[in-house]
């Protein structure tokens, strides 16, 4: 080994300079963050400019009037300056993606996910606006131009996202999840609007649902268009892109929150409104029947569409891990609990109003029936989801989601109860200090008092359950010892089963990095069972501790576990 320069002695390790990789990594992270932020901005600017120019080409007549020159100059600047700059920067970025460190960077995955989602939303919204305006005989060249340009941006980024070599490694499943969620939301909204108008027409007559002079069928066609496009977007991402099979944390959250809880809220809201209309028709004929029936069509549509979506996603959640299944039950318990607690508060409010003003009891009858509807719908849902009378297994008591749910419920209810108590106190002081206002004490406090009683009941019950669970966990030692904070699993092929096994065994968050296959035969893609047995990987993690642990699964049956430095 030869020396460079003229040092008298070789430097000791203590005198040696700090290693460069950490600094280089930090510089690379900052560089990527800046580059992709600029690229995102330039692509957006170029798309706006090109859309503005395309709108000019589609416009009929001379619009070079006041303000026209300014708009044209802005579009030209955005398109002719922002466009070439975006192209040059993208070319530089695309060449650098031959480096594996660039493809595995978080910034690359974040850029593709963000631009893919934004372009999909903008393109679909603009093109849908153009289509629905066409139903009414109107032409919107601006929306059409925006939709076409952003659709091209979406196709471009979809090609990059699905590229066999340069696609992002991290956050690679986010576009599929985001696309399925967006398609589901707009598809369900369009289906509810279209079906609601059809049912409303059948219930109240063809002239009732007209809006601003437009016939009902045109409004229904708008809903059908939104439902069809949203359903297509959802189907494409859910089935073709494999969102249905994803087992990542984001996919599980989207499944439980949007597919189960969101659809459950829609379904129960429709059921509660339908019941409320029925009760009003039977017990509160003070308003005309046509007015009472006004929300029935939309409520029935929400009930039917929400039930279909809920059943589909609830079935998928039931086939996933125990954590996902329990989480889906907990979110439905929360929905039912919120409805039931609201019903209790409204019933108490209406009862106090009837006691304070018996002659005006008919005015509070609708309020009472609304509270009864919420209580009748929410109570059974909470009972069937939470099952308070059953014996809870130790494994469920130790489930982290259950403890989080209990703390969230009694914490939120305590905050609401505190606010309601302050309002009650304010109303009391106001009554005693200003008795000349004419309002009775009960009329002043009945609304916040009903809310206070309902939230106090919710707080008391769930706090007691939480304390009981904590005692059981302490007595039986059920609290899982989380020895590993995060597992980075490196595997080839479909590692879904392996990822699930590691997550269930360690309780740690798992990030999967797939091996690159540069040449056929170097590292063959294999099924997880052939690649490495899940039991062997879990066994290799026994006794390992650390905030981050790298697991190299494969090739073949080889398993290597490397705890990483903090």
Coordinates of C-alpha atoms in Angstrom, one line a residue, residues 227-496:
X227 CA -70.9 6.6 -12.6
X228 CA -69.7 4.9 -15.8
X229 CA -66.4 6.8 -15.9
X230 CA -65.8 6.4 -12.2
X231 CA -66.6 2.7 -12.3
X232 CA -64.2 2.3 -15.3
X233 CA -61.4 4.1 -13.4
X234 CA -62.0 2.0 -10.3
X235 CA -62.2 -1.3 -12.2
X236 CA -59.0 -0.6 -14.1
X237 CA -57.0 0.1 -11.0
X238 CA -58.8 -2.4 -8.8
X239 CA -58.5 -5.4 -11.0
X240 CA -56.1 -4.7 -13.9
X241 CA -53.5 -2.9 -11.7
X242 CA -54.0 -5.3 -8.8
X243 CA -55.1 -3.0 -6.0
X244 CA -57.5 -5.7 -4.9
X245 CA -54.6 -8.0 -4.2
X246 CA -52.3 -5.5 -2.5
X247 CA -51.6 -6.1 1.1
X248 CA -49.6 -2.9 1.9
X249 CA -50.5 -0.5 4.7
X250 CA -51.9 2.2 2.4
X251 CA -54.1 -0.4 0.6
X252 CA -55.4 -1.7 3.9
X253 CA -56.2 1.8 5.1
X254 CA -58.0 2.6 1.8
X255 CA -59.9 -0.7 2.0
X256 CA -61.1 -0.1 5.6
X257 CA -61.6 3.6 5.6
X258 CA -63.0 4.2 2.1
X259 CA -64.5 0.8 1.1
X260 CA -65.9 -0.3 4.5
X261 CA -66.4 2.8 6.6
X262 CA -67.2 5.3 3.8
X263 CA -69.7 2.9 2.2
X264 CA -71.1 2.0 5.6
X265 CA -71.8 5.7 6.4
X266 CA -73.5 6.0 3.0
X267 CA -75.6 2.9 3.5
X268 CA -76.6 3.7 7.1
X269 CA -77.3 7.3 6.2
X270 CA -79.6 6.2 3.5
X271 CA -81.3 3.7 5.8
X272 CA -81.7 6.3 8.6
X273 CA -83.2 8.8 6.2
X274 CA -85.6 6.2 4.7
X275 CA -86.8 5.3 8.2
X276 CA -87.2 9.0 9.2
X277 CA -89.4 9.6 6.1
X278 CA -91.5 6.6 7.0
X279 CA -91.9 7.7 10.6
X280 CA -92.9 11.2 9.5
X281 CA -95.5 9.8 7.1
X282 CA -97.0 7.7 9.9
X283 CA -96.7 10.1 12.9
X284 CA -96.1 13.6 11.6
X285 CA -98.5 14.5 8.8
X286 CA -98.1 18.3 9.5
X287 CA -96.3 18.8 6.2
X288 CA -97.5 17.9 2.7
X289 CA -96.6 14.3 1.7
X290 CA -94.7 15.6 -1.3
X291 CA -92.4 17.6 0.9
X292 CA -91.9 14.7 3.3
X293 CA -91.0 12.4 0.5
X294 CA -88.5 14.8 -1.1
X295 CA -85.3 13.0 0.4
X296 CA -86.7 9.5 0.0
X297 CA -85.3 8.8 -3.6
X298 CA -81.8 9.9 -2.8
X299 CA -81.9 8.0 0.5
X300 CA -83.0 4.7 -1.1
X301 CA -80.2 5.2 -3.8
X302 CA -77.6 5.8 -1.1
X303 CA -78.8 2.7 0.8
X304 CA -78.7 0.4 -2.3
X305 CA -75.4 1.7 -3.7
X306 CA -73.7 1.9 -0.3
X307 CA -74.8 -1.6 0.5
X308 CA -73.4 -3.1 -2.7
X309 CA -70.0 -1.3 -2.2
X310 CA -69.9 -2.2 1.5
X311 CA -70.6 -5.8 1.0
X312 CA -67.9 -6.1 -1.7
X313 CA -65.2 -4.4 0.4
X314 CA -66.3 -6.0 3.7
X315 CA -65.9 -9.5 2.0
X316 CA -62.4 -8.6 0.9
X317 CA -61.5 -7.3 4.4
X318 CA -62.8 -10.5 5.9
X319 CA -60.4 -12.5 3.8
X320 CA -57.3 -10.5 4.8
X321 CA -55.3 -10.7 7.9
X322 CA -56.9 -10.7 11.4
X323 CA -55.8 -7.1 11.9
X324 CA -57.6 -5.9 8.8
X325 CA -60.8 -7.9 9.7
X326 CA -60.8 -6.5 13.2
X327 CA -60.2 -2.9 11.9
X328 CA -63.2 -3.2 9.6
X329 CA -65.4 -4.2 12.5
X330 CA -64.1 -1.4 14.6
X331 CA -64.8 1.3 12.0
X332 CA -68.3 0.0 11.6
X333 CA -68.7 0.0 15.4
X334 CA -67.5 3.7 15.4
X335 CA -70.1 4.6 12.7
X336 CA -72.9 2.9 14.6
X337 CA -71.8 4.4 17.9
X338 CA -71.8 7.9 16.4
X339 CA -75.3 7.5 15.0
X340 CA -76.6 6.0 18.2
X341 CA -75.1 8.7 20.4
X342 CA -76.5 11.4 18.1
X343 CA -79.9 9.7 18.4
X344 CA -79.8 9.7 22.2
X345 CA -78.9 13.4 22.3
X346 CA -81.6 14.4 19.8
X347 CA -84.3 12.3 21.6
X348 CA -83.4 13.9 24.9
X349 CA -83.4 17.3 23.2
X350 CA -86.8 16.8 21.7
X351 CA -88.2 15.3 24.9
X352 CA -87.1 18.4 26.9
X353 CA -88.6 20.6 24.3
X354 CA -92.0 18.9 24.5
X355 CA -91.9 19.2 28.3
X356 CA -91.0 22.8 28.2
X357 CA -93.6 23.7 25.6
X358 CA -96.4 21.1 25.5
X359 CA -98.5 23.3 23.1
X360 CA -95.7 23.3 20.6
X361 CA -95.1 19.6 20.7
X362 CA -95.9 19.1 17.1
X363 CA -93.0 21.4 16.1
X364 CA -90.5 19.1 17.9
X365 CA -92.1 15.8 16.6
X366 CA -89.9 15.8 13.5
X367 CA -86.8 16.3 15.7
X368 CA -87.9 13.4 17.9
X369 CA -88.5 11.1 14.9
X370 CA -85.1 12.0 13.5
X371 CA -83.4 11.1 16.8
X372 CA -85.3 7.8 16.9
X373 CA -84.3 7.0 13.4
X374 CA -80.6 7.5 14.2
X375 CA -80.9 5.5 17.4
X376 CA -82.7 2.6 15.7
X377 CA -80.2 2.4 12.9
X378 CA -77.0 3.1 14.8
X379 CA -77.7 1.0 17.9
X380 CA -78.0 -2.4 16.2
X381 CA -75.0 -1.7 14.0
X382 CA -72.9 -0.8 17.1
X383 CA -74.1 -3.9 18.9
X384 CA -73.4 -6.3 16.1
X385 CA -70.0 -4.8 15.4
X386 CA -68.8 -4.4 18.9
X387 CA -70.7 -7.3 20.5
X388 CA -70.5 -6.0 24.1
X389 CA -72.1 -9.1 25.6
X390 CA -69.6 -11.6 24.3
X391 CA -66.4 -12.8 26.0
X392 CA -63.4 -11.1 24.5
X393 CA -60.5 -13.3 23.6
X394 CA -57.0 -12.4 24.9
X395 CA -55.7 -12.0 21.4
X396 CA -58.3 -9.4 20.6
X397 CA -57.6 -7.5 23.9
X398 CA -54.0 -7.4 22.9
X399 CA -54.8 -6.1 19.4
X400 CA -53.3 -2.6 19.1
X401 CA -56.2 -1.4 17.0
X402 CA -58.7 -2.1 19.8
X403 CA -56.8 -0.1 22.3
X404 CA -56.4 2.8 19.8
X405 CA -60.1 2.7 19.1
X406 CA -61.0 2.8 22.8
X407 CA -58.7 5.7 23.5
X408 CA -59.9 7.6 20.4
X409 CA -63.6 7.1 21.3
X410 CA -63.5 8.1 24.9
X411 CA -61.0 10.8 24.2
X412 CA -63.2 12.5 21.5
X413 CA -66.3 12.0 23.6
X414 CA -64.6 13.6 26.6
X415 CA -63.7 16.6 24.5
X416 CA -67.2 16.9 23.1
X417 CA -68.7 16.5 26.6
X418 CA -66.4 19.2 27.9
X419 CA -67.5 21.6 25.2
X420 CA -71.2 20.8 25.8
X421 CA -70.7 21.3 29.6
X422 CA -69.2 24.7 28.9
X423 CA -72.2 25.6 26.7
X424 CA -74.6 24.4 29.4
X425 CA -72.8 26.5 32.0
X426 CA -72.9 29.5 29.6
X427 CA -76.6 29.1 29.1
X428 CA -77.2 28.8 32.8
X429 CA -75.3 32.0 33.6
X430 CA -77.0 33.7 30.7
X431 CA -80.4 32.8 32.0
X432 CA -79.8 34.0 35.6
X433 CA -78.2 37.2 34.5
X434 CA -80.7 38.0 31.8
X435 CA -84.1 36.6 32.7
X436 CA -85.9 39.3 30.6
X437 CA -85.2 37.5 27.3
X438 CA -88.3 35.3 27.7
X439 CA -86.7 32.0 26.8
X440 CA -87.1 29.3 29.4
X441 CA -84.2 27.6 31.1
X442 CA -85.0 24.2 29.5
X443 CA -85.1 25.8 26.0
X444 CA -81.7 27.3 26.6
X445 CA -79.9 24.1 27.7
X446 CA -81.8 21.2 26.1
X447 CA -79.6 21.0 22.9
X448 CA -76.2 21.0 24.7
X449 CA -77.6 19.0 27.6
X450 CA -78.7 16.2 25.2
X451 CA -75.2 16.2 23.7
X452 CA -73.6 16.2 27.1
X453 CA -75.6 13.2 28.3
X454 CA -74.9 11.2 25.1
X455 CA -71.2 11.8 25.1
X456 CA -70.9 11.2 28.9
X457 CA -72.5 7.7 28.4
X458 CA -70.1 7.0 25.5
X459 CA -67.1 8.2 27.6
X460 CA -68.0 6.2 30.7
X461 CA -68.6 2.9 28.9
X462 CA -65.5 3.0 26.7
X463 CA -63.2 4.3 29.5
X464 CA -64.4 1.4 31.7
X465 CA -63.7 -1.1 28.9
X466 CA -60.2 0.4 28.3
X467 CA -59.3 0.1 32.0
X468 CA -60.5 -3.5 32.1
X469 CA -58.5 -4.4 29.0
X470 CA -55.4 -2.7 30.4
X471 CA -55.8 -4.7 33.6
X472 CA -56.1 -7.9 31.6
X473 CA -53.0 -7.1 29.6
X474 CA -51.0 -6.3 32.7
X475 CA -52.1 -9.5 34.5
X476 CA -51.6 -11.9 31.6
X477 CA -48.6 -10.1 30.0
X478 CA -50.4 -9.8 26.7
X479 CA -48.5 -6.6 25.6
X480 CA -46.4 -7.7 22.6
X481 CA -42.7 -7.1 22.9
X482 CA -41.9 -5.2 19.8
X483 CA -38.3 -6.0 19.3
X484 CA -38.1 -4.7 15.7
X485 CA -39.4 -1.4 14.5
X486 CA -39.2 -1.9 10.7
X487 CA -38.3 -4.7 8.5
X488 CA -36.9 -4.1 5.0
X489 CA -37.6 -7.3 3.1
X490 CA -35.5 -7.9 -0.1
X491 CA -37.0 -10.6 -2.3
X492 CA -37.8 -11.5 -5.9
X493 CA -41.1 -12.3 -7.3
X494 CA -44.4 -11.9 -5.4
X495 CA -43.5 -11.6 -1.8
X496 CA -47.0 -10.9 -0.5

